[in-house]
Structure formats: C-alpha cells, structure tokens
mmCIF file of C-alpha atoms in Angstrom:
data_model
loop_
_atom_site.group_PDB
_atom_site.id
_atom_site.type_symbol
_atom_site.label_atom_id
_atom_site.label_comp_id
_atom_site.label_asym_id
_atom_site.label_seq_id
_atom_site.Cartn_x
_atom_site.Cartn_y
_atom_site.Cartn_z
ATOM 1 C CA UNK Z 1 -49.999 20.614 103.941
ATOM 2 C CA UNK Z 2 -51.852 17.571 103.750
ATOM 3 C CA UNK Z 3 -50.359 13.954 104.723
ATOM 4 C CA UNK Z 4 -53.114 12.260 102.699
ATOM 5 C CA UNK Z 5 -52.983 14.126 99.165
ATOM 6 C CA UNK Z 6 -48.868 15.642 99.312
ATOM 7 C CA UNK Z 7 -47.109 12.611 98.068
ATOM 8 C CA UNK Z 8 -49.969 11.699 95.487
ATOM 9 C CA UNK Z 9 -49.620 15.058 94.057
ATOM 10 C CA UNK Z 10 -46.091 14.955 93.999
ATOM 11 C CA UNK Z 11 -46.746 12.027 91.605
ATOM 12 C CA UNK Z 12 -49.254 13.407 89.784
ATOM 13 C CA UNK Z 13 -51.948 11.341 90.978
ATOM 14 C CA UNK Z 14 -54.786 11.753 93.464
ATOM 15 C CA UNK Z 15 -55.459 10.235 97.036
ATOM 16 C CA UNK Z 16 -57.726 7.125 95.352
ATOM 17 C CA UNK Z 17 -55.205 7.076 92.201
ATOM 18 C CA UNK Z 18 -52.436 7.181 94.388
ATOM 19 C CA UNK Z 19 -54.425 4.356 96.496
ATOM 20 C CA UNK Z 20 -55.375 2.138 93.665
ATOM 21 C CA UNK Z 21 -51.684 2.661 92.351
ATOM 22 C CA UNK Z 22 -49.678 1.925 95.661
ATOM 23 C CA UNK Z 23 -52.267 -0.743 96.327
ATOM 24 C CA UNK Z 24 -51.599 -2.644 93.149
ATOM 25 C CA UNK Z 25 -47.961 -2.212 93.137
ATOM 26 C CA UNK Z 26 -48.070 -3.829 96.950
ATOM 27 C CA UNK Z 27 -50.708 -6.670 95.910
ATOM 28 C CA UNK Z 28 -48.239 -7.789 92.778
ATOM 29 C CA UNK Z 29 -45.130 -7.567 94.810
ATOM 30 C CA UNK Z 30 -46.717 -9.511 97.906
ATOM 31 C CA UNK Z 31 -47.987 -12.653 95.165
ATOM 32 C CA UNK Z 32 -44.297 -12.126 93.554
ATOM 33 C CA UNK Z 33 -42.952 -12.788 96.945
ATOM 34 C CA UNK Z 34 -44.953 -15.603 97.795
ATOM 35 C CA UNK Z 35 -44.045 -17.030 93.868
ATOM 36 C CA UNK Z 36 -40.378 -16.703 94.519
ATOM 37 C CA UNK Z 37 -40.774 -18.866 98.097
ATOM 38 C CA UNK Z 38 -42.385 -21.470 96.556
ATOM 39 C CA UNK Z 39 -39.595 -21.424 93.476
ATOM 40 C CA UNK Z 40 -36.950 -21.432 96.205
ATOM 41 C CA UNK Z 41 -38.278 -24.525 98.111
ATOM 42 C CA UNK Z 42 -39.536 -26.005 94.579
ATOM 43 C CA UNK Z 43 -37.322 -24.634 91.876
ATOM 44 C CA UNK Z 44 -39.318 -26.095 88.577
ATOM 45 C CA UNK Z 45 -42.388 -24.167 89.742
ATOM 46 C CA UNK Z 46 -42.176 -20.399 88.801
ATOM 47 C CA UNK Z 47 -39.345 -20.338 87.256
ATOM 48 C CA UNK Z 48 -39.287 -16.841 85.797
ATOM 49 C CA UNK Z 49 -42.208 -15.167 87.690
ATOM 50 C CA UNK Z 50 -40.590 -13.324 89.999
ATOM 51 C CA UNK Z 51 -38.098 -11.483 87.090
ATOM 52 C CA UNK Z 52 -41.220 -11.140 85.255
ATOM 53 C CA UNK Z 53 -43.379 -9.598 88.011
ATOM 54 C CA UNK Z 54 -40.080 -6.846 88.420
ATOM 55 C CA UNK Z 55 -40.130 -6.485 84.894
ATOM 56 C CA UNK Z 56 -43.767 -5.290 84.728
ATOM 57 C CA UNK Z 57 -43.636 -3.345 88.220
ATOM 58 C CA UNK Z 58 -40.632 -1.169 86.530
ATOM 59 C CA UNK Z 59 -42.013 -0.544 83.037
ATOM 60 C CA UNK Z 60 -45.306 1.019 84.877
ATOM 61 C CA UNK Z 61 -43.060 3.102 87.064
ATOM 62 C CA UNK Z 62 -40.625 4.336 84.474
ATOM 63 C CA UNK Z 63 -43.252 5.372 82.250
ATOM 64 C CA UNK Z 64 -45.383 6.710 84.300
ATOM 65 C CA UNK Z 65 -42.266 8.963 85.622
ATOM 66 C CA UNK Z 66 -41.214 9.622 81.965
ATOM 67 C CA UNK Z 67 -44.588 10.981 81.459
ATOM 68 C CA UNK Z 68 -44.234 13.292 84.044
ATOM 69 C CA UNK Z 69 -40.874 14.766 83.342
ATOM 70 C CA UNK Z 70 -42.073 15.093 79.432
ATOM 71 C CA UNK Z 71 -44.753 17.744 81.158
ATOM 72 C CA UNK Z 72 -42.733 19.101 84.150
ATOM 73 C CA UNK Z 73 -39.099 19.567 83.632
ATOM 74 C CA UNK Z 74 -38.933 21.058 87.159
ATOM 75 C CA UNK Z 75 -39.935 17.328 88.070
ATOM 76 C CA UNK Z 76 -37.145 15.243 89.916
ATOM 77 C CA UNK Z 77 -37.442 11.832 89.142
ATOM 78 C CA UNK Z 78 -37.184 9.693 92.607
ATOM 79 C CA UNK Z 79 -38.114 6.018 93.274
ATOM 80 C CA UNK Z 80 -41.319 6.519 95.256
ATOM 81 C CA UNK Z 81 -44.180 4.284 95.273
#
C-alpha cells in the first residue's frame, strides 16, 4: 500500500498524471469560483462562465471514466478527483 500512487492507480493514472490531473481540475475550479464572485457582485460580467467551466470539468471526467469502464468492467465508476 502506497498513499501516494493507490488512488492514481485506482484511476488509471500515475502519481504526476494523477498530479497534473487533480492539479488542473483544482486550478479551473478555483478561477471558476473567483468568476462566479465577481458575476454575483457584477452580474453582466461572466455571465455563463461558471456553467461553462462545470460543463468542461464534467465532460473530462465522464470520459475519462467511460474509458475506463470500456477496458475494466470490474471498474466501479465513483466521483473521485
């Protein structure tokens, strides 16, 4: 058992995938954050980032995931990141 390299595996990625994968995923969603505070205060700026920013974080997950199910069918899709 190793805490670095289990979950990536589980994923089907390694530690520096899994890194640059997390990472990215956490650098979007941070910017989407900050888009949709600036939209609340000033609602004509940004008006459909933050629904656009979800839209493109999801289709990355879900197909990576479907990718992995096509070759594992013993895999059990969860909503990890």
């Amino acid at each position: 058992m190793n805490i670095f390299t289990d979950h990536p595996h589980k994923v089907g990625e390694s530690y520096s995938e899994h890194l640059v994968m997390a990472g990215g995923f956490g650098w979007t969603m941070f910017w989407g954050g900050l888009a949709c505070m600036v939209h609340a205060i000033l609602p004509f700026l940004f008006e459909k980032t933050g629904s656009d920013i979800i839209r493109k974080l999801h289709m990355r997950m879900v197909t990576k995931r479907a990718d992995l199910i096509k070759a594992d069918k013993d895999y059990e899709l969860e909503w990890v990141i």
